[in-house]
Each structure stands twice: as C-alpha cells, then as structure tokens.
mmCIF file of C-alpha atoms in Angstrom:
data_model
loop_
_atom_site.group_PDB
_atom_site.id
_atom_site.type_symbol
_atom_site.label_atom_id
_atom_site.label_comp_id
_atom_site.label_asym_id
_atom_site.label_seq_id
_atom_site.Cartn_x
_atom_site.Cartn_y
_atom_site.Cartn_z
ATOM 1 C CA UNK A 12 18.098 1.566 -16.651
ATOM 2 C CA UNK A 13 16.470 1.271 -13.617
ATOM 3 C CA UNK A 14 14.527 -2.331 -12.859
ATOM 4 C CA UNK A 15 11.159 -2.153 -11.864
ATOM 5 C CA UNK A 16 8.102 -4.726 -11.802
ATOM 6 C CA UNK A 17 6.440 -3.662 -15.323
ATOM 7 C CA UNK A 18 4.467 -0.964 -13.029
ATOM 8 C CA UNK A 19 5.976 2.365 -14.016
ATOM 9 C CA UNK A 20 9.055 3.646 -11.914
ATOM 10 C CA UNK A 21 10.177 2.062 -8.692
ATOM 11 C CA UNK A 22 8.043 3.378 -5.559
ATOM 12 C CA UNK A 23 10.366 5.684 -3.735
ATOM 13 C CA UNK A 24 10.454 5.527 0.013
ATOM 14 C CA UNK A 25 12.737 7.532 2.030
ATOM 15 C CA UNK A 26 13.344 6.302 5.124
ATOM 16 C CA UNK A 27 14.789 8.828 7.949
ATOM 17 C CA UNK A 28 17.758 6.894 9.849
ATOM 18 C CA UNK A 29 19.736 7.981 13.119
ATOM 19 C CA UNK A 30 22.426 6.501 15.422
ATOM 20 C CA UNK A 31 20.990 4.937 19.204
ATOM 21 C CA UNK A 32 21.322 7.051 21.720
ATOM 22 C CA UNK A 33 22.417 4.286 24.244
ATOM 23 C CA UNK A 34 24.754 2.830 22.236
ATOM 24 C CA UNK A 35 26.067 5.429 19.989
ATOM 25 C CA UNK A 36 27.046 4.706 16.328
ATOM 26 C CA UNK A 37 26.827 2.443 14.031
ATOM 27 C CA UNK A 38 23.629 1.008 15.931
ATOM 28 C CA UNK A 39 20.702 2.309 14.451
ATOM 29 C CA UNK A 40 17.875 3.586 16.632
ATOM 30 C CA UNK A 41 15.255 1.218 17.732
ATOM 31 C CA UNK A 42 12.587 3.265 15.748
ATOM 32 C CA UNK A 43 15.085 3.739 12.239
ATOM 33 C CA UNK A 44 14.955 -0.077 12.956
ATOM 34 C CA UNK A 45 11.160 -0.681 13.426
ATOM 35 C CA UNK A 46 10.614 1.940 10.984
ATOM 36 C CA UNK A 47 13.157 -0.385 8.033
ATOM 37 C CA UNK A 48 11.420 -3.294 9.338
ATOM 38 C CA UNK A 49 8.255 -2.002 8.711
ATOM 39 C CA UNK A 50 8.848 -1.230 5.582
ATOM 40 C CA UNK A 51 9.789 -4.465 4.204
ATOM 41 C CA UNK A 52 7.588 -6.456 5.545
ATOM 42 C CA UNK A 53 4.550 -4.470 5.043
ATOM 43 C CA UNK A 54 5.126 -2.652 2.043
ATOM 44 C CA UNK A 55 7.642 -4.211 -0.220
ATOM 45 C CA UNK A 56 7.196 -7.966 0.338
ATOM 46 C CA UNK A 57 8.412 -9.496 -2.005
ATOM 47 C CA UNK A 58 7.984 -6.725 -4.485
ATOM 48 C CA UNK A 59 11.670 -6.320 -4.126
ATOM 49 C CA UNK A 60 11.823 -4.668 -7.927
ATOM 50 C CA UNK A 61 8.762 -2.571 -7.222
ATOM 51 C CA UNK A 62 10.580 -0.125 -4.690
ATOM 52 C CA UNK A 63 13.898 2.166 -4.181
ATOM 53 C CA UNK A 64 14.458 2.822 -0.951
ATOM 54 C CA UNK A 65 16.341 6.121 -0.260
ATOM 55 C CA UNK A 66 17.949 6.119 3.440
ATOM 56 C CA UNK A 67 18.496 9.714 4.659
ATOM 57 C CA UNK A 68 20.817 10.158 8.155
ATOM 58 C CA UNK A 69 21.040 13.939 9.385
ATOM 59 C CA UNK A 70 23.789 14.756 11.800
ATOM 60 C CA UNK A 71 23.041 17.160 14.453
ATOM 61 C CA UNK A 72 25.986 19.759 14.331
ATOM 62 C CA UNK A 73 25.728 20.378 18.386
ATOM 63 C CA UNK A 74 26.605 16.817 19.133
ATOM 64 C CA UNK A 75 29.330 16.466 17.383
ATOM 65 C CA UNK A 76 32.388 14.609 18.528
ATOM 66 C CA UNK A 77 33.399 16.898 21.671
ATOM 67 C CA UNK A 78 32.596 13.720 23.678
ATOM 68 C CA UNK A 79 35.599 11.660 23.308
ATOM 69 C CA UNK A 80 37.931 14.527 23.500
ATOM 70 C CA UNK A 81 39.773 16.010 26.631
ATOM 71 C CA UNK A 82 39.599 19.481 26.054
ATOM 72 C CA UNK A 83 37.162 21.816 23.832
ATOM 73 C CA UNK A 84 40.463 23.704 22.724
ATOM 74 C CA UNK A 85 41.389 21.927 19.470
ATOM 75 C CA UNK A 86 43.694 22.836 16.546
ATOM 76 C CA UNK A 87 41.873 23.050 12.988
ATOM 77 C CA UNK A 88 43.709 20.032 12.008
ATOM 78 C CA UNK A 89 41.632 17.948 15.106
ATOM 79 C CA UNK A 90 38.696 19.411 13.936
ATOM 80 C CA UNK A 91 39.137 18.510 10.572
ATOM 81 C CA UNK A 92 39.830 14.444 11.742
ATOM 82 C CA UNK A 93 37.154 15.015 13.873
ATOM 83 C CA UNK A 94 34.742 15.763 10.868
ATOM 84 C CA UNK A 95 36.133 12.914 9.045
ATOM 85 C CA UNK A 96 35.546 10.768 12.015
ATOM 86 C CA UNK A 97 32.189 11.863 12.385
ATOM 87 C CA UNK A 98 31.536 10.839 8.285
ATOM 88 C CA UNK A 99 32.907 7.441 8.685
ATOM 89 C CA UNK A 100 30.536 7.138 11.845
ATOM 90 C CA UNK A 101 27.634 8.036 9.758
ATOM 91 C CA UNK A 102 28.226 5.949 6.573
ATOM 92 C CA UNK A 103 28.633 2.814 9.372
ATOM 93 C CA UNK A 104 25.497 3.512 10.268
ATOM 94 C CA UNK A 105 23.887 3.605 6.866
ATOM 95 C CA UNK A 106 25.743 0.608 5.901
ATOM 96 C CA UNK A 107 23.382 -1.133 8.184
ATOM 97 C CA UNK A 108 20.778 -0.623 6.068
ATOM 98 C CA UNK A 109 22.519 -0.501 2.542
ATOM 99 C CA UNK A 110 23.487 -4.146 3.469
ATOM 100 C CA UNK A 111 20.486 -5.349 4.012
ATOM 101 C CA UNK A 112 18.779 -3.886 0.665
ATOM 102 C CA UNK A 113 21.851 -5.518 -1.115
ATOM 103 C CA UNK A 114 21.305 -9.186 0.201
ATOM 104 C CA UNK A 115 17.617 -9.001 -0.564
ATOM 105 C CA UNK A 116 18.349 -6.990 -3.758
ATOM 106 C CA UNK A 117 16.674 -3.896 -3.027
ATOM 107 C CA UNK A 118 17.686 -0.806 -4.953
ATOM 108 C CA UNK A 119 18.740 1.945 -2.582
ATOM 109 C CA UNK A 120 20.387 5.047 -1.918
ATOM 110 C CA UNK A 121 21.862 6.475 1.283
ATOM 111 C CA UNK A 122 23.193 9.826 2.063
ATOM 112 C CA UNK A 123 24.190 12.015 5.467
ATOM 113 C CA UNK A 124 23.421 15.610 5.723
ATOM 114 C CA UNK A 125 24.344 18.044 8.566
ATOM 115 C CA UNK A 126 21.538 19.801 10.249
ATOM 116 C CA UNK A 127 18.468 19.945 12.022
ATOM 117 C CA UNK A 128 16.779 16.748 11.608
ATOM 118 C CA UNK A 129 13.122 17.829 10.917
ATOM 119 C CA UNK A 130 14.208 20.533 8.754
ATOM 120 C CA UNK A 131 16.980 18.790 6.636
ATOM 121 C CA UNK A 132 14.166 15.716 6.187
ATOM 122 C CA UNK A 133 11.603 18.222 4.990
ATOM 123 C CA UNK A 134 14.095 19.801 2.702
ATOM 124 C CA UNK A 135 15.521 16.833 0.877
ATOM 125 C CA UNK A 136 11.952 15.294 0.578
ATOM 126 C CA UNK A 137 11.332 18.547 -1.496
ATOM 127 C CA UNK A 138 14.750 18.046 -3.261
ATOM 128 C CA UNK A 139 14.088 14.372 -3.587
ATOM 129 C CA UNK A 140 10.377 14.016 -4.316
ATOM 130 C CA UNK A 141 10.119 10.603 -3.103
ATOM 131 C CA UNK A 142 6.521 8.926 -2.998
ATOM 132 C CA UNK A 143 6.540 8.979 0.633
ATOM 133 C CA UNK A 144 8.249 9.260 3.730
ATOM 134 C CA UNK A 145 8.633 6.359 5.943
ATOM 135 C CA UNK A 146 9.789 8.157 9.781
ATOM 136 C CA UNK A 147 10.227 5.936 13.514
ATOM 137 C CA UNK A 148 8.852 7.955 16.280
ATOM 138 C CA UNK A 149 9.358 6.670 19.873
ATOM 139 C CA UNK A 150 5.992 7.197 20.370
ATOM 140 C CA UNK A 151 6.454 9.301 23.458
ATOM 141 C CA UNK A 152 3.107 10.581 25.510
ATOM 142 C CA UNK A 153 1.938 14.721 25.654
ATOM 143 C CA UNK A 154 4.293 15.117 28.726
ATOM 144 C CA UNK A 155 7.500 14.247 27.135
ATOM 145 C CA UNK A 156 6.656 15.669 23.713
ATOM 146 C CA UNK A 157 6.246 18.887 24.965
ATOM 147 C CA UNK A 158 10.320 19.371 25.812
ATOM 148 C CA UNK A 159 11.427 16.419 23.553
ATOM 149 C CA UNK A 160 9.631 17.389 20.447
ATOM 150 C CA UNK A 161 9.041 14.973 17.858
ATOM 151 C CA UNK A 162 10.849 15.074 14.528
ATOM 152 C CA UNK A 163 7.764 12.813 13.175
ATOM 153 C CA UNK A 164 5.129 14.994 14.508
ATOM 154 C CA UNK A 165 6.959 17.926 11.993
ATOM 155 C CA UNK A 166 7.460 16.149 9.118
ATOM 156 C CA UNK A 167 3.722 14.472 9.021
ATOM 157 C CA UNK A 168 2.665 18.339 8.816
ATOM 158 C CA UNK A 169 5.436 19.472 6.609
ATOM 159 C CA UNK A 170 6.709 17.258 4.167
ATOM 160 C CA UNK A 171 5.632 17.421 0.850
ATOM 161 C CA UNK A 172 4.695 14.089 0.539
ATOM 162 C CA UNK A 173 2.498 11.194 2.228
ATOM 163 C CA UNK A 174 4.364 10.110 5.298
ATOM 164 C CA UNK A 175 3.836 7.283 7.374
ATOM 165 C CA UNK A 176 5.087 7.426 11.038
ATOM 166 C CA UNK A 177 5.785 3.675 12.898
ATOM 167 C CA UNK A 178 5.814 3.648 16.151
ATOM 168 C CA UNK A 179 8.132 1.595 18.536
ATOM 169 C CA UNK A 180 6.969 -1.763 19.150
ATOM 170 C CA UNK A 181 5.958 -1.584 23.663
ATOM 171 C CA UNK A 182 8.483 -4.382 24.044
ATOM 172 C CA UNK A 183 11.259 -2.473 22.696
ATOM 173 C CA UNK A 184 11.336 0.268 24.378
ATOM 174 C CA UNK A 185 14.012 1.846 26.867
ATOM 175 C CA UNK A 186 13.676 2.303 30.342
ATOM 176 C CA UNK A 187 13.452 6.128 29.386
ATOM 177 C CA UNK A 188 11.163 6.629 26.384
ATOM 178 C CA UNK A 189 13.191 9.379 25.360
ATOM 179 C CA UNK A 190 16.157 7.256 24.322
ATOM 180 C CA UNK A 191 17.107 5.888 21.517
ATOM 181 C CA UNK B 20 -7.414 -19.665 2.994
ATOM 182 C CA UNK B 21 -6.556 -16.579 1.526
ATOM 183 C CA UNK B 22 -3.670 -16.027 -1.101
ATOM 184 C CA UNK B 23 -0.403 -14.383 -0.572
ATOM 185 C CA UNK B 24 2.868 -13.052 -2.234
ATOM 186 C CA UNK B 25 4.454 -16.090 0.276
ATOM 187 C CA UNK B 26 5.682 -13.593 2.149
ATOM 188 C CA UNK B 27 3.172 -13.818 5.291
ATOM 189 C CA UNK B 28 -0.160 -12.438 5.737
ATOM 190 C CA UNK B 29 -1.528 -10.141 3.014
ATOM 191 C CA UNK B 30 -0.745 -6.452 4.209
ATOM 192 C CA UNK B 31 -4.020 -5.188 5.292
ATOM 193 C CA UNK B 32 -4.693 -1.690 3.901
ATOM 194 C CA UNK B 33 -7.552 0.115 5.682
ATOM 195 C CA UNK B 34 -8.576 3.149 3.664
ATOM 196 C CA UNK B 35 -11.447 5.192 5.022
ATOM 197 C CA UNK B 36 -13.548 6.543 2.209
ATOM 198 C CA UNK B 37 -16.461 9.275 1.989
ATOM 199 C CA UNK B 38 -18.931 10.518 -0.628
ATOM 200 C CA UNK B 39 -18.379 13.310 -2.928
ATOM 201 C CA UNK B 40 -19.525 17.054 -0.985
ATOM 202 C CA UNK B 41 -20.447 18.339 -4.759
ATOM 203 C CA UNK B 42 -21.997 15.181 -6.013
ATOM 204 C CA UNK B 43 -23.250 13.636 -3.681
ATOM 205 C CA UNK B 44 -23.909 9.860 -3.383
ATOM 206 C CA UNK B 45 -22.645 7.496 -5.315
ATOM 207 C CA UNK B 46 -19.672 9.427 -6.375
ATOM 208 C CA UNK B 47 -16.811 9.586 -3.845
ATOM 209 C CA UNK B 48 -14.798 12.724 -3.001
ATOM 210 C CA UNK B 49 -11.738 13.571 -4.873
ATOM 211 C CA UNK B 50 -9.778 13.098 -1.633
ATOM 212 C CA UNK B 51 -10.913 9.495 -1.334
ATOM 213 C CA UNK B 52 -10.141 8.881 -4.933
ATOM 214 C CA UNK B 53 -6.373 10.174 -4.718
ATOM 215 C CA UNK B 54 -6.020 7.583 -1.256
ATOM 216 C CA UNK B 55 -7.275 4.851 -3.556
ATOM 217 C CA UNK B 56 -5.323 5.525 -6.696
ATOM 218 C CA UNK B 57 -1.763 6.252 -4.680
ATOM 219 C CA UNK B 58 -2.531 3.090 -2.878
ATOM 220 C CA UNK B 59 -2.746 1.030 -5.863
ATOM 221 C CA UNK B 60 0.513 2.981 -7.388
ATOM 222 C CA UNK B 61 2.319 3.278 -5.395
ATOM 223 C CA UNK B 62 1.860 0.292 -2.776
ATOM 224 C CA UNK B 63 0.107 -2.778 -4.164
ATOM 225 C CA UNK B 64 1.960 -1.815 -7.602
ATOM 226 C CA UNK B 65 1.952 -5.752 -9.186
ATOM 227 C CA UNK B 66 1.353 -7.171 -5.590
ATOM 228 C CA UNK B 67 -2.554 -7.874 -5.842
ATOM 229 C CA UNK B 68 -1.864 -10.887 -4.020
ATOM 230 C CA UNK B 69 0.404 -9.372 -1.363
ATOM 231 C CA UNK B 70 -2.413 -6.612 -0.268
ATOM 232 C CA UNK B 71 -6.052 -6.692 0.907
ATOM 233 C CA UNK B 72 -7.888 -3.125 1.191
ATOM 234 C CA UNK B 73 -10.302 -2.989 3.916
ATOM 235 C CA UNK B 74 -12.903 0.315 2.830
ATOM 236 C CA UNK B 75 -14.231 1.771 5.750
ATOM 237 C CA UNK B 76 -17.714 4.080 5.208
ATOM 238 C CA UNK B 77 -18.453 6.383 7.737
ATOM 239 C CA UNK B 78 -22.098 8.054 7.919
ATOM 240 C CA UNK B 79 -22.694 10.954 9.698
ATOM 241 C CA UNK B 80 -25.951 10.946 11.004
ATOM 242 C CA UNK B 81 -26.418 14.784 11.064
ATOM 243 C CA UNK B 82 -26.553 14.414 7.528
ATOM 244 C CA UNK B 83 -28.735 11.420 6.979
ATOM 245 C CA UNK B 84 -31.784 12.139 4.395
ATOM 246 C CA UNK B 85 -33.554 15.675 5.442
ATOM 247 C CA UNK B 86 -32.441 16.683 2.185
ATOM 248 C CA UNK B 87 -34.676 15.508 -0.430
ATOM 249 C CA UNK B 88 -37.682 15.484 2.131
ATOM 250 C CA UNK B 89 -40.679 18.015 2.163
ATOM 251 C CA UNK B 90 -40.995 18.271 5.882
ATOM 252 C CA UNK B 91 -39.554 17.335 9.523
ATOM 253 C CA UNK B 92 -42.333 15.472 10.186
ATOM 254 C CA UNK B 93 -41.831 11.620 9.273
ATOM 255 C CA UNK B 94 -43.867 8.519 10.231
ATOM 256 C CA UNK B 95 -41.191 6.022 12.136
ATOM 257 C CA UNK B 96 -42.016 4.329 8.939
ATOM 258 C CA UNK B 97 -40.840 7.234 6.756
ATOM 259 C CA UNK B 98 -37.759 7.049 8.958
ATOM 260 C CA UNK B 99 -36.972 3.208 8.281
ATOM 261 C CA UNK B 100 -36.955 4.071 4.526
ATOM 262 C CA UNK B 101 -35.073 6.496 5.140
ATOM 263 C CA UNK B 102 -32.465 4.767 6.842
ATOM 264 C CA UNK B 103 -32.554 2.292 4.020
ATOM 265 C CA UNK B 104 -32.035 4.556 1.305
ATOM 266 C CA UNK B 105 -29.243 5.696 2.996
ATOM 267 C CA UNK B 106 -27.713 2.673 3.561
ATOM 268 C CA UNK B 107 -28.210 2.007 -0.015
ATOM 269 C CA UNK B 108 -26.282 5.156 -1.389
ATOM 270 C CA UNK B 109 -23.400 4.057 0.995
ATOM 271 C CA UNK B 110 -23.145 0.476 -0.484
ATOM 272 C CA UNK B 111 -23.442 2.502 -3.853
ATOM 273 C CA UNK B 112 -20.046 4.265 -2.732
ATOM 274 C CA UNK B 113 -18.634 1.111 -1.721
ATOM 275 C CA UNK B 114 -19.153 -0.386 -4.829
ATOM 276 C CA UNK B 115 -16.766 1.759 -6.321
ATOM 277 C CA UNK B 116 -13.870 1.047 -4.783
ATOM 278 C CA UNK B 117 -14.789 -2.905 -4.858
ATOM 279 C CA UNK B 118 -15.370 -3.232 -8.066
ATOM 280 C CA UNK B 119 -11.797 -1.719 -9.038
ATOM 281 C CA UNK B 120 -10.513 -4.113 -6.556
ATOM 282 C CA UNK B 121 -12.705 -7.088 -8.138
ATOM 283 C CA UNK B 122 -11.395 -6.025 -11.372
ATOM 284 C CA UNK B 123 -7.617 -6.012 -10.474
ATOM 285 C CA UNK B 124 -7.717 -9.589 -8.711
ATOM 286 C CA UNK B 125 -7.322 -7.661 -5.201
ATOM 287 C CA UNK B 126 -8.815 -9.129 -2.470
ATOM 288 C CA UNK B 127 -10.777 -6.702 0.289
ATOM 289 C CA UNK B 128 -13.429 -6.058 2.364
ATOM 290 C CA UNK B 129 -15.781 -2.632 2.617
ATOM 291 C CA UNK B 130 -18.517 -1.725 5.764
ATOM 292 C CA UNK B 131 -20.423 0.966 6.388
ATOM 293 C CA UNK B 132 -20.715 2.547 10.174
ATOM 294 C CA UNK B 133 -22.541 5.550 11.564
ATOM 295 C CA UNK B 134 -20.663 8.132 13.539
ATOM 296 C CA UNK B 135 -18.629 10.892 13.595
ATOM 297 C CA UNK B 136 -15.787 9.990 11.147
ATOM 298 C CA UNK B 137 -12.799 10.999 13.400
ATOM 299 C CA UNK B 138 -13.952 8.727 16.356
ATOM 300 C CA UNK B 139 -15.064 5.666 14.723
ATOM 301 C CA UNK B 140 -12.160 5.258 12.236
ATOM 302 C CA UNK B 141 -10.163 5.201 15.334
ATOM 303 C CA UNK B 142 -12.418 2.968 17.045
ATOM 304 C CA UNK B 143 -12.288 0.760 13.809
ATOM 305 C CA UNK B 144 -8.252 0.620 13.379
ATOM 306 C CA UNK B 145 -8.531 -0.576 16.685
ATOM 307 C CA UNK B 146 -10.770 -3.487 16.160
ATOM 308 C CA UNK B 147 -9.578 -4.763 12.782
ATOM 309 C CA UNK B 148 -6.095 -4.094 13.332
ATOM 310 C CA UNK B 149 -5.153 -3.241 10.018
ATOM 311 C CA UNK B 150 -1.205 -2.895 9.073
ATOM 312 C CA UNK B 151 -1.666 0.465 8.045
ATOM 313 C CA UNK B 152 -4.544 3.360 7.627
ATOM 314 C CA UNK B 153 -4.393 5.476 4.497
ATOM 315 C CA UNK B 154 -6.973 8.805 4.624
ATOM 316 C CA UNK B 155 -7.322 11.079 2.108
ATOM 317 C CA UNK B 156 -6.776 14.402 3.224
ATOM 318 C CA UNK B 157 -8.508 18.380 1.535
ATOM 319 C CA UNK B 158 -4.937 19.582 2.088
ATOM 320 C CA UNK B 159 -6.367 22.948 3.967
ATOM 321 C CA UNK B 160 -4.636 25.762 5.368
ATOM 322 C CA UNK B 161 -4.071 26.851 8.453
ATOM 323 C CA UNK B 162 -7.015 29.239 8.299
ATOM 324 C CA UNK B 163 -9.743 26.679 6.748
ATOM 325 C CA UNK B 164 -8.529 23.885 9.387
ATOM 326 C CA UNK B 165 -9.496 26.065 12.672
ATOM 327 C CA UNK B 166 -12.913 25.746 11.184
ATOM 328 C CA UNK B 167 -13.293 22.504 9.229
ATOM 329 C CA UNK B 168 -11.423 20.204 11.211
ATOM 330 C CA UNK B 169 -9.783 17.779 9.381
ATOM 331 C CA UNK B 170 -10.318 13.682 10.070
ATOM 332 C CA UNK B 171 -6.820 13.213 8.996
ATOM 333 C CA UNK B 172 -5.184 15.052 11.663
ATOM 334 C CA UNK B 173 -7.308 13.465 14.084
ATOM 335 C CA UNK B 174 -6.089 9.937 12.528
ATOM 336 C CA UNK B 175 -2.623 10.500 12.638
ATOM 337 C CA UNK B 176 -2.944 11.685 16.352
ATOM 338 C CA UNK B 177 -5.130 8.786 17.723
ATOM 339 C CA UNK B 178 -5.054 5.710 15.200
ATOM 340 C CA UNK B 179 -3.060 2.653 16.594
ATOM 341 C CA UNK B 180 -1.442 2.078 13.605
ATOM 342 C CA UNK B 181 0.408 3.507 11.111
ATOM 343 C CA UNK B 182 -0.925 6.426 8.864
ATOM 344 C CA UNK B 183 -0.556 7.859 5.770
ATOM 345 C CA UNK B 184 -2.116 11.226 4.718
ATOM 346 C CA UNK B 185 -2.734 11.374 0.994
ATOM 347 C CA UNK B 186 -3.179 15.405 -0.103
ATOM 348 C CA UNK B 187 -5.385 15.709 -3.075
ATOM 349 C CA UNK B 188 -3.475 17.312 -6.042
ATOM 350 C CA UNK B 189 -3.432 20.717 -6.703
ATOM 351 C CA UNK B 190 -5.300 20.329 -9.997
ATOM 352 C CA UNK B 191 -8.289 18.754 -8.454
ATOM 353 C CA UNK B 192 -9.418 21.336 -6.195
ATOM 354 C CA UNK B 193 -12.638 22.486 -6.201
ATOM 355 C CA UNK B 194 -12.907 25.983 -6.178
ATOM 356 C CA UNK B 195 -13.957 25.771 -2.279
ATOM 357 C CA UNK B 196 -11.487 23.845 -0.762
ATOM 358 C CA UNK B 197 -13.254 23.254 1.897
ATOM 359 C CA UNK B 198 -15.621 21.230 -0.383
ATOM 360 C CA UNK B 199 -15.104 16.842 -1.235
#
C-alpha cells in the first residue's frame, strides 16, 4: 500500500523530462530541470508523502544515434546495439531525477517512450490520468515559436488534465533560446 | 511573521475567482469552485501551513448594477450606492472562499479590482508575484471560444508566472456552456 499524508491518494504529477541539447545525455534540459525544481519547492515542500511524481522522457525517433556513427549503412545487428544504446541513454537521464525523489523519499515512477513528444505526453496523460502535468518551456518569443514550436504550448491545450508550464529562469538561458 | 511547513516561504497560490453567471452574486461560478476545490486536493492536501491563497475579484464594469434599476437616469448619488452595493456583493463572493480558508487553518488574502478580467489578472500576477496562478476555466470548444473568449487562455499566454487551467467537470455543466 501506497503511503500518503492521511489526505486520500498521493497527488500525481507527471513531469515531462528530455536530454540538453548542448550537452547531450544524461544532462537534463535546463527547463526538465527548472520544471523538477519547481515542483519541489513549490508544490511538494515538505509534503514529501502527499505526492507521486511520475517522470515521462519521449525519444524522438529522427534523432536517433546516427550521430556517432561513420556511415548511415548499418547491419541490423548495429541497429539493434544502437537501440539498446539509445535505452541506456534514456534511463541515465531519468536516473537524474529518480535519484533525487529517492534521497528525499519521494515516491516516483519513470518511463521512456518513442515518439513525438507533444503527442506521446498527451497520450500517456490520458493513459496515466495523473492530477496534472508539470512541462519546462524555454520560454521562447512569437518569432522563434513560429518554426520551433512549443511542446508546452500543445499540451496546455491538449492534455486532459491541469497543466502547469515553468518557464526558464532569464539567467539560465543559452546564448540561443532555442537550445536546450 | 507568518507560519511555514520550514521549508521557506509559504507557496503563494493566486486563484482568480468570479461570481456565478446563473446565480448571480454571492454564489461563485462552478468554474471558480472546481479551481478552489483541486487546489485544496490536490496541492495544499495537509500543507495548510505550507500554502497561502491570494483570491483575486475582478469586476467588470460593463456589468456593474443597471440590472435591478428602473431607469438610466441616476443621481451621482444613486451612482455612489451603486458602486457600494456592488462592492458589497463582491466581498460577499470573497467571503466564500475565506471562510473555507479560515476554517481549514489556511492563511490568505482576497481583493477586489475593476477591469476587464484578462488584463488585470495579468497586471495583478505581476505586482504580487505569486508562485503560481490557478484559473478556472468553462472548458469550451473551439466554436464557443471564437466568441466568448476565454480569460484562461489569455492567462496562460501573458501571466508571468506559472499557470494552471482547471476545466470544470463534465457533470457540472450548465446546459449553456457558455454560462458560470
């Protein structure tokens, strides 16, 4: 049986998680970071018993591993270690967060799915049915969003379920806004 | 001093709150209701101490007191009672939400400003710098939003802080959505 502070079942937050674009996995993005950070400092406190957090990381199929390789023709025994490397990239980057929860004893769960992030996030909130939806966003301007797109800007309209959008902190961010 | 959970500053909830379309003053709308109850749930949970709610009021003035009067024409004192009654029925909305929050040991705040919703929640965020804004939202579609507008949307565009949407449940819909 679950834990929970005498007030009904654990809040569940999902919190969407990817890799930094700058420095590749298993550093989480500065906005999966603010967006964690957030979280526990403004919402669960010290109410560590009083919330499950639920740590989602979609990989995006297109950018998968051809980077370190020398040539695109592969055998399907390199793209099967290839796979496998990608996995093991994407639970290091979970385990940022999974550690974390453990030392302050926060219940979580963390999983990876393969797809397009805004549409895999909206899908497994409606698999999921957490009690909201905690997203970074790097908080770009009208210019950028209009060829970047914004994953957060999709799910606020689309999920199933309250979501709350932090921005990156000013101070933290890139030289290009669209990184990371 | 105010108390905390020892874990910093109380987390200071803004939620923006109007009066019911069907009922009228003092009763607020069903979306406002849902924004409170999910932020007691689901947020403060056990935390009283670890929250303060901030209850922002927004009059329109389009709306202000023709109502129940005979005639347009109104002495400037008719007008001053006016305004009073007014303000009264607002702190009658108010009183709702405080007195749950009196009641549950949760500390908060609650003001009433004039305005067109959209803009001066906005304006508000950014002079009381809350941690997060939490607006109940009619859940329309597509079709009813070209119309209606909807002060959420706006919100989560232009608020300098963190938002949460709350949709009212299915079950509590009017049967014109476009109505509390």
């Amino acid at each position: 049986m679950e834990r929970t502070d005498g007030y009904g079942d654990p809040t569940k937050v999902m919190v969407a998680v990817n890799e930094s674009s700058l420095k590749g996995y298993p550093h989480p993005s500065i906005s999966s970071r603010s967006a964690f950070e957030w979280t526990l400092s403004k919402l669960v406190r010290s109410n560590f018993s009083g919330f499950k957090l639920l740590f989602l990381h979609v990989q995006v199929p297109d950018e998968d591993g051809f980077d370190d390789m020398d040539s695109i023709y592969a055998s399907p025994a390199d793209f099967k270690s290839m796979k496998e490397r990608n996995k093991i990239r994407g639970l290091h980057l979970l385990e940022f967060f999974v550690n974390h929860c453990h030392e302050l004893g926060i219940n979580c769960e963390a999983w990876i799915r393969k797809g397009d992030p805004k549409e895999v996030i909206c899908s497994e909130v409606k698999r999921v049915q957490p009690d909201m939806l905690v997203v970074g966003s790097r908080g770009l301007g009208p210019f950028q969003r209009v060829f970047v797109g914004t994953v957060s800007e999709f799910c606020v309209k689309h999920a199933n379920c309250p979501v709350v959008t932090i921005r990156r902190n000013a101070n933290e961010c890139p030289q290009d806004p669209v990184d990371d």
